[in-house]
Amino acid sequence: MPFSPKPRMISSTRPCGLSRSQRIAIAGMDFIPDLSGALFAPELRTLLVADLHLEKGTSLARRGVYIPPYDTRASLLQLQSVLSATKPERLVFLGDSFHDGDARQRIGEEDLAMLRSITSDVETLWITGNHDPSPPEDIGGRVISEVTMGAITLRHQPKALSPSDFEIAGHLHPAAAIHARGHRIRCRCFIASHNRIIMPAFGSYTGALSVTSQAFDGLFDDYNVWMIGTKAIHRFPASQVR
Amino acid sequence: MSLPQRFIDWFASRGWAPRAHQLAVLEHASARESVLLISPTGGGKTLAGFLPSLIEITGQIKAERSGIHTLYISPLKALAVDIARNLETPVNEMQLPVAIETRTGDTPHSKRLRQRQKPPDILITTPEQVSLLVADPHAAHMLKGLRTVILDELHSLVTSKRGVLLSLALSRVQAMAPEAIRIGLSATVADPDALRAWLVPSHMKPAPLVMGQPGARPNIRILSSVERVPWAGHSALYAVPEVYAEIRRARMTLVFVNTRSQAEVIFAALWDANDDHLPIALHHGSLDVAQRRKVEAAMGEGKLRAVVCTSTLELGIDWGDVDLVVHIGAPKGSSRLLQRIGRSNHKLDLPSEALLVPSNRFEVLECEAAIHAATINAQDTEYPVVMKLDVLAQHILGRACAGPFHPDELFGEITSAWTYRNLTRADFDKVVDYVATGGYALKAYERYAKLKRQPDGMLRLAHPRLALAYRLNMGTIVEDNMVKVRLAKVRRAQGRRTVTGGRVLGELDEWFLAYLRVGDTFLFTGQVLRFEGLDEFGALATRSADSEPKIPAFGGSKFPLSSYLSSLVRQVLAGNSGWSKLPPQVDQWLAIQRFKSMVPQPDQMLVETFPRAGRYYMVFYPFEGRLAHHTLGMLLTRRLERLGLQPTGFMASEYAVAIWALRDMSLAIGSGRLSLPHLFHEDMLGDDLEEWLAESAMMKRTFRNAAIIAGLIERRQPGKEKTPRQMTVNTDLIYDVLRSHQPDHILLRAAWDDAAEGLIDAHRLAVLLRRIRGQIMHRALDTASPLSVPVLLDISRESVYGEGHDALLAEAADDLIDEAMRLV
């Protein structure tokens, strides 16, 4: 059979779209999860994204592993479509936006221009992460280690919280699995309890870590996950997560 | 060259005479001509291959020899070791001055170094080792004086990517030792001409064929059970008492089954029935290697009465005095059956004894067909695999490891391999570009290029570290994600329960383990085990006191029914084959089918539609094997959905496909809204197929394999092992990104070709759709027909519509609002 690739509109690889039915609430504020892995706060007109890991694809090239160098483009296209759908006033990156300290040197001209046009359109905050303790300063936006939004703190790595603290964090790349009719289905997910949300990784090449793994120990007593399917987001209580 | 006196005497001392085919091979080899020997097991095939080399080496003066004289290549490591041992006998008895050594993945570094300094006359090795040898600049001198390459079990090598890689390595060997000839040893195949051409460089005439003496016709029976033959399922447990009785009668029995889980089930059931405490053992690919070697040794010493095994014991040497082969489940192909039967009674003049045990009613038909095929010695082996772009990429990197090369020269060398004779220069250049910098339209990796172009046009490896990475990652066998299972100890101290791992029992599929919860019991290594959880080394399990496992082992045959056997099965079903006599139970089943619906003629395809339990079913019977059926089911559900019939699921078995829907399909066909010729039209293999395939999980798995073989992803990095899990995640993401940004990339093409040939069986589907044109017989029924019962019984937890998981997630979450609120 001949191989006949269809010319396709180059677009983001992951579907985008705000969930129509799901809300994640902490500290009395509603957040809307998006299929892309972004989180939208309608009251504050703020869009949150975590762990883009830009230029992860090119990071292995020095060792001779040539992953397709298109992940930055894919992630940015995805971000652009969420931005145009939600039209926020503020965009917050929750850290690990760049895969490593040299990412700025490797990023392509076109991708850089896209990033600059994003930061010039909307107020941008770059929270620092362990992969990018000092993100590049020449692409617009402000670098900061934590952001406070009312009662909620936005940071990269989740922290131990006192009962009156609320946070939204990234870093852990959560994924959850459930069993349905003999199938095990595993997807990226948001995981949240009454005082904490951990967001899934937004980047195109970012893997995911199971919420039942040790890294999540002590962060949640009882929780829900919002699993990201291909067309919709589905909520499950902790008891159904395998 | 005639047989020297020393050899004539040796044959005589054993009471043998050299066989005609052994002398014929010798004659061709003496004339420095490559030759293919096709002969059944037990015909002195291995000796026929070695004889010319033994004679030639014996006649040479030691000082004139340089390097390896003969390279013997065997697909199995264990076989290589055993051949070396068997060859010692004639060499010692004739006191021949011939040094024989093996080189496999297990050969220690010190021995490899010694082989490099003082090469043996005959090196017995595996295909991967040949690739490594030609990629090693320090080892090349070993092959300079090479005279002969012997390829054993060629029929099994050529049908996989291993064979493709080997053909490339041989093209390299040919360039280094142009004098060398090749001797191919093969079991009987459907198309010997393809093997004759495969064996020699593409510009040469196909190798002459020497046929061994055929063995006595096998004596094959179908178990005529007093028990009721089940309607569906694959366990064949009904027949265990009768199989046990056969084992008691025979001296040593090989019990072949089609899957590992089936082996476990049958083994456990035989032990339950084993009132005489007969030594019965188990042998399959998931068991720990040491355990398998123990069973093989016990067999060789004649200490066992029966071994339950999968295809692991299909190839290779004599394991002792097997006088009965029992085949549980249908054999799926005529050649496979003959190969397995050949494991019994390695004396050519005595017929092999075999017993077929169908595990359900359709398999009775298939066993009838298989016996007929075996009686007329019909072969249905696959055609050799050719031209794999991912394998080519691996070979090119290996070539660079051996030293700088010129692309023009390498292109000539590669197209001299029969498998790549049709490779275009444009494709070759693309693969070279892929190896050098990834082959991306976005030139991001030029400065890190693996291959650097020299002023004289030669390409040179950029860094010696890359050669190390090549050695660690080469090979074409991509393992499924397997997880080690260890026997665990559970201790209780101060109310806390600690589980510590012990001895490794074997390996299991990751997906199976993911399905287990702590406390679940399952059958493995012949015992009921209790799952205790996972640790960083793998899965932990304890012995359970339960006699029945809670999680049943699952799965039918992993081999699809061969096209040839499929056509015979359709004849048996139609009842006009003239050679089969079906047992009464099966006859009665078909009689009721004839009364309620119809029994199709061999060239017809029956489609039945009927309501059942609130759903509307369409069941049809192409008999083309599970892979083609799965693809067909997937494509038809999409079409039915577009036609508004609201299909909600389908099930594909080896013989039939069932689709169910919310709308009445009998009515739709009756009213002309649904046209069957239209539904089964060949045009589904165009856009529909492409659209489905591109999104399917199957395609991602295929891409992963191609990416690993082509070296996009490293299996192993020096010093650390990457877990398969990490790789899976990565290649899926890479696939998505690459598909949207560079859909014509060479690796996507490689994956697409693999999927079309292998997993979706697109070719076979195309043949089917052509065959049934104008031959579709429709019956609208009030209830399920007898013929449809097996596939309806198979409908279980396996049936899911499509591969998107949203429907299941939505169902599981009881949360359809998001779906319902969508506008499109």
PDB file of C-alpha atoms in Angstrom, chain A residues 49-191:
ATOM      1  CA  VAL A  49      -0.006  26.781  32.163  1.00  0.00           C
ATOM      2  CA  ALA A  50       2.641  24.536  33.740  1.00  0.00           C
ATOM      3  CA  ASP A  51       5.747  22.668  32.607  1.00  0.00           C
ATOM      4  CA  LEU A  52       6.105  23.514  28.920  1.00  0.00           C
ATOM      5  CA  HIS A  53       9.675  22.226  28.826  1.00  0.00           C
ATOM      6  CA  LEU A  54      10.357  24.197  25.642  1.00  0.00           C
ATOM      7  CA  GLU A  55      13.282  22.847  23.589  1.00  0.00           C
ATOM      8  CA  LYS A  56      13.179  19.453  25.264  1.00  0.00           C
ATOM      9  CA  GLY A  57      13.394  17.967  21.761  1.00  0.00           C
ATOM     10  CA  THR A  58      16.707  19.605  20.972  1.00  0.00           C
ATOM     11  CA  SER A  59      18.187  18.929  24.398  1.00  0.00           C
ATOM     12  CA  LEU A  60      19.341  15.404  23.546  1.00  0.00           C
ATOM     13  CA  ALA A  61      20.879  16.253  20.166  1.00  0.00           C
ATOM     14  CA  ARG A  62      24.342  16.708  21.595  1.00  0.00           C
ATOM     15  CA  ARG A  63      24.298  13.050  22.582  1.00  0.00           C
ATOM     16  CA  GLY A  64      23.254  12.098  19.055  1.00  0.00           C
ATOM     17  CA  VAL A  65      19.582  11.475  19.800  1.00  0.00           C
ATOM     18  CA  TYR A  66      17.589  13.432  17.251  1.00  0.00           C
ATOM     19  CA  ILE A  67      14.060  13.768  18.568  1.00  0.00           C
ATOM     20  CA  PRO A  68      11.958  15.773  16.063  1.00  0.00           C
ATOM     21  CA  PRO A  69      12.696  19.445  16.800  1.00  0.00           C
ATOM     22  CA  TYR A  70       9.048  20.488  16.534  1.00  0.00           C
ATOM     23  CA  ASP A  71       7.902  20.312  20.147  1.00  0.00           C
ATOM     24  CA  THR A  72       8.413  23.995  20.892  1.00  0.00           C
ATOM     25  CA  ARG A  73       6.318  24.908  17.865  1.00  0.00           C
ATOM     26  CA  ALA A  74       3.622  22.421  18.830  1.00  0.00           C
ATOM     27  CA  SER A  75       3.460  23.706  22.415  1.00  0.00           C
ATOM     28  CA  LEU A  76       3.324  27.345  21.330  1.00  0.00           C
ATOM     29  CA  LEU A  77       0.609  26.703  18.725  1.00  0.00           C
ATOM     30  CA  GLN A  78      -1.383  24.972  21.408  1.00  0.00           C
ATOM     31  CA  LEU A  79      -0.850  27.896  23.762  1.00  0.00           C
ATOM     32  CA  GLN A  80      -1.923  30.346  21.068  1.00  0.00           C
ATOM     33  CA  SER A  81      -5.176  28.542  20.476  1.00  0.00           C
ATOM     34  CA  VAL A  82      -6.013  28.481  24.193  1.00  0.00           C
ATOM     35  CA  LEU A  83      -5.174  32.171  24.387  1.00  0.00           C
ATOM     36  CA  SER A  84      -7.396  33.073  21.473  1.00  0.00           C
ATOM     37  CA  ALA A  85     -10.247  31.006  22.938  1.00  0.00           C
ATOM     38  CA  THR A  86     -10.042  32.448  26.446  1.00  0.00           C
ATOM     39  CA  LYS A  87      -8.676  35.946  25.728  1.00  0.00           C
ATOM     40  CA  PRO A  88      -7.165  36.377  29.203  1.00  0.00           C
ATOM     41  CA  GLU A  89      -5.629  39.544  30.569  1.00  0.00           C
ATOM     42  CA  ARG A  90      -2.874  37.651  32.276  1.00  0.00           C
ATOM     43  CA  LEU A  91      -0.829  34.560  31.454  1.00  0.00           C
ATOM     44  CA  VAL A  92       1.118  32.743  34.171  1.00  0.00           C
ATOM     45  CA  PHE A  93       3.723  30.058  33.417  1.00  0.00           C
ATOM     46  CA  LEU A  94       4.065  27.832  36.482  1.00  0.00           C
ATOM     47  CA  GLY A  95       7.754  27.020  35.999  1.00  0.00           C
ATOM     48  CA  ASP A  96       9.845  24.590  33.941  1.00  0.00           C
ATOM     49  CA  SER A  97       8.801  26.596  30.927  1.00  0.00           C
ATOM     50  CA  PHE A  98      12.219  25.955  29.389  1.00  0.00           C
ATOM     51  CA  HIS A  99      13.775  22.511  29.517  1.00  0.00           C
ATOM     52  CA  ASP A 100      17.262  23.726  30.423  1.00  0.00           C
ATOM     53  CA  GLY A 101      19.493  26.779  30.746  1.00  0.00           C
ATOM     54  CA  ASP A 102      20.623  26.628  27.108  1.00  0.00           C
ATOM     55  CA  ALA A 103      17.125  26.456  25.666  1.00  0.00           C
ATOM     56  CA  ARG A 104      17.261  30.156  24.800  1.00  0.00           C
ATOM     57  CA  GLN A 105      20.304  29.508  22.564  1.00  0.00           C
ATOM     58  CA  ARG A 106      18.644  26.637  20.729  1.00  0.00           C
ATOM     59  CA  ILE A 107      15.167  28.028  20.179  1.00  0.00           C
ATOM     60  CA  GLY A 108      14.424  28.811  16.512  1.00  0.00           C
ATOM     61  CA  GLU A 109      13.853  32.345  15.239  1.00  0.00           C
ATOM     62  CA  GLU A 110      10.212  31.787  14.322  1.00  0.00           C
ATOM     63  CA  ASP A 111       9.413  30.183  17.640  1.00  0.00           C
ATOM     64  CA  LEU A 112      11.086  33.040  19.453  1.00  0.00           C
ATOM     65  CA  ALA A 113       9.012  35.546  17.485  1.00  0.00           C
ATOM     66  CA  MET A 114       5.840  33.658  18.402  1.00  0.00           C
ATOM     67  CA  LEU A 115       6.773  33.703  22.058  1.00  0.00           C
ATOM     68  CA  ARG A 116       7.509  37.454  21.914  1.00  0.00           C
ATOM     69  CA  SER A 117       4.198  38.206  20.251  1.00  0.00           C
ATOM     70  CA  ILE A 118       2.422  36.276  23.010  1.00  0.00           C
ATOM     71  CA  THR A 119       4.149  38.206  25.792  1.00  0.00           C
ATOM     72  CA  SER A 120       3.458  41.534  24.086  1.00  0.00           C
ATOM     73  CA  ASP A 121      -0.267  40.758  23.777  1.00  0.00           C
ATOM     74  CA  VAL A 122      -0.919  39.703  27.343  1.00  0.00           C
ATOM     75  CA  GLU A 123       0.618  40.426  30.722  1.00  0.00           C
ATOM     76  CA  THR A 124       3.007  37.500  31.269  1.00  0.00           C
ATOM     77  CA  LEU A 125       4.514  36.119  34.467  1.00  0.00           C
ATOM     78  CA  TRP A 126       7.263  33.503  34.403  1.00  0.00           C
ATOM     79  CA  ILE A 127       7.427  31.576  37.660  1.00  0.00           C
ATOM     80  CA  THR A 128      10.822  29.946  38.038  1.00  0.00           C
ATOM     81  CA  GLY A 129      11.149  26.159  38.106  1.00  0.00           C
ATOM     82  CA  ASN A 130      13.873  23.648  38.825  1.00  0.00           C
ATOM     83  CA  HIS A 131      14.613  23.298  35.100  1.00  0.00           C
ATOM     84  CA  ASP A 132      14.650  27.060  34.518  1.00  0.00           C
ATOM     85  CA  PRO A 133      15.782  28.815  37.729  1.00  0.00           C
ATOM     86  CA  SER A 134      16.555  31.846  35.599  1.00  0.00           C
ATOM     87  CA  PRO A 135      14.380  31.893  32.494  1.00  0.00           C
ATOM     88  CA  PRO A 136      15.531  34.204  29.653  1.00  0.00           C
ATOM     89  CA  GLU A 137      14.772  37.878  30.313  1.00  0.00           C
ATOM     90  CA  ASP A 138      14.695  39.050  26.703  1.00  0.00           C
ATOM     91  CA  ILE A 139      11.387  37.629  25.565  1.00  0.00           C
ATOM     92  CA  GLY A 140       9.017  39.830  27.513  1.00  0.00           C
ATOM     93  CA  GLY A 141       7.095  39.243  30.722  1.00  0.00           C
ATOM     94  CA  ARG A 142       8.268  39.287  34.314  1.00  0.00           C
ATOM     95  CA  VAL A 143      10.255  36.565  36.114  1.00  0.00           C
ATOM     96  CA  ILE A 144       9.102  35.819  39.646  1.00  0.00           C
ATOM     97  CA  SER A 145       9.382  32.922  42.096  1.00  0.00           C
ATOM     98  CA  GLU A 146       5.785  32.912  43.377  1.00  0.00           C
ATOM     99  CA  VAL A 147       2.556  34.778  42.581  1.00  0.00           C
ATOM    100  CA  THR A 148      -0.301  35.407  44.966  1.00  0.00           C
ATOM    101  CA  MET A 149      -3.836  35.597  43.605  1.00  0.00           C
ATOM    102  CA  GLY A 150      -6.184  36.418  46.489  1.00  0.00           C
ATOM    103  CA  ALA A 151      -5.824  33.567  48.963  1.00  0.00           C
ATOM    104  CA  ILE A 152      -4.094  31.337  46.447  1.00  0.00           C
ATOM    105  CA  THR A 153      -0.350  31.100  45.821  1.00  0.00           C
ATOM    106  CA  LEU A 154       0.927  30.009  42.422  1.00  0.00           C
ATOM    107  CA  ARG A 155       4.283  28.262  42.548  1.00  0.00           C
ATOM    108  CA  HIS A 156       6.250  25.594  40.731  1.00  0.00           C
ATOM    109  CA  GLN A 157       6.773  22.929  43.376  1.00  0.00           C
ATOM    110  CA  PRO A 158       3.961  22.095  45.780  1.00  0.00           C
ATOM    111  CA  LYS A 159       4.740  22.910  49.428  1.00  0.00           C
ATOM    112  CA  ALA A 160       3.508  21.739  52.791  1.00  0.00           C
ATOM    113  CA  LEU A 161       0.421  23.863  53.468  1.00  0.00           C
ATOM    114  CA  SER A 162      -1.126  25.079  56.697  1.00  0.00           C
ATOM    115  CA  PRO A 163      -4.932  24.707  56.806  1.00  0.00           C
ATOM    116  CA  SER A 164      -5.548  28.290  55.684  1.00  0.00           C
ATOM    117  CA  ASP A 165      -3.147  28.139  52.718  1.00  0.00           C
ATOM    118  CA  PHE A 166      -4.146  27.472  49.121  1.00  0.00           C
ATOM    119  CA  GLU A 167      -1.894  26.758  46.177  1.00  0.00           C
ATOM    120  CA  ILE A 168      -1.764  25.876  42.495  1.00  0.00           C
ATOM    121  CA  ALA A 169       1.431  24.160  41.385  1.00  0.00           C
ATOM    122  CA  GLY A 170       2.966  22.136  38.580  1.00  0.00           C
ATOM    123  CA  HIS A 171       6.255  20.202  38.634  1.00  0.00           C
ATOM    124  CA  LEU A 172       4.838  16.695  39.095  1.00  0.00           C
ATOM    125  CA  HIS A 173       3.216  16.124  35.650  1.00  0.00           C
ATOM    126  CA  PRO A 174       0.273  14.168  37.096  1.00  0.00           C
ATOM    127  CA  ALA A 175      -1.431  11.339  35.230  1.00  0.00           C
ATOM    128  CA  ALA A 176      -4.111   8.974  36.503  1.00  0.00           C
ATOM    129  CA  ALA A 177      -5.403   5.586  35.437  1.00  0.00           C
ATOM    130  CA  ILE A 178      -8.812   4.014  35.911  1.00  0.00           C
ATOM    131  CA  HIS A 179     -10.215   0.617  34.998  1.00  0.00           C
ATOM    132  CA  ALA A 180     -13.271   0.473  32.807  1.00  0.00           C
ATOM    133  CA  ARG A 181     -14.674  -2.746  31.315  1.00  0.00           C
ATOM    134  CA  GLY A 182     -11.387  -4.521  31.658  1.00  0.00           C
ATOM    135  CA  HIS A 183      -9.404  -1.718  30.109  1.00  0.00           C
ATOM    136  CA  ARG A 184      -6.889   0.361  31.896  1.00  0.00           C
ATOM    137  CA  ILE A 185      -7.068   3.942  30.704  1.00  0.00           C
ATOM    138  CA  ARG A 186      -4.332   6.347  31.618  1.00  0.00           C
ATOM    139  CA  CYS A 187      -4.376  10.072  30.842  1.00  0.00           C
ATOM    140  CA  ARG A 188      -2.798  13.284  31.987  1.00  0.00           C
ATOM    141  CA  CYS A 189      -4.893  14.904  34.678  1.00  0.00           C
ATOM    142  CA  PHE A 190      -5.466  17.755  37.077  1.00  0.00           C
ATOM    143  CA  ILE A 191      -5.431  16.601  40.666  1.00  0.00           C
TER     144      ILE A 191
END
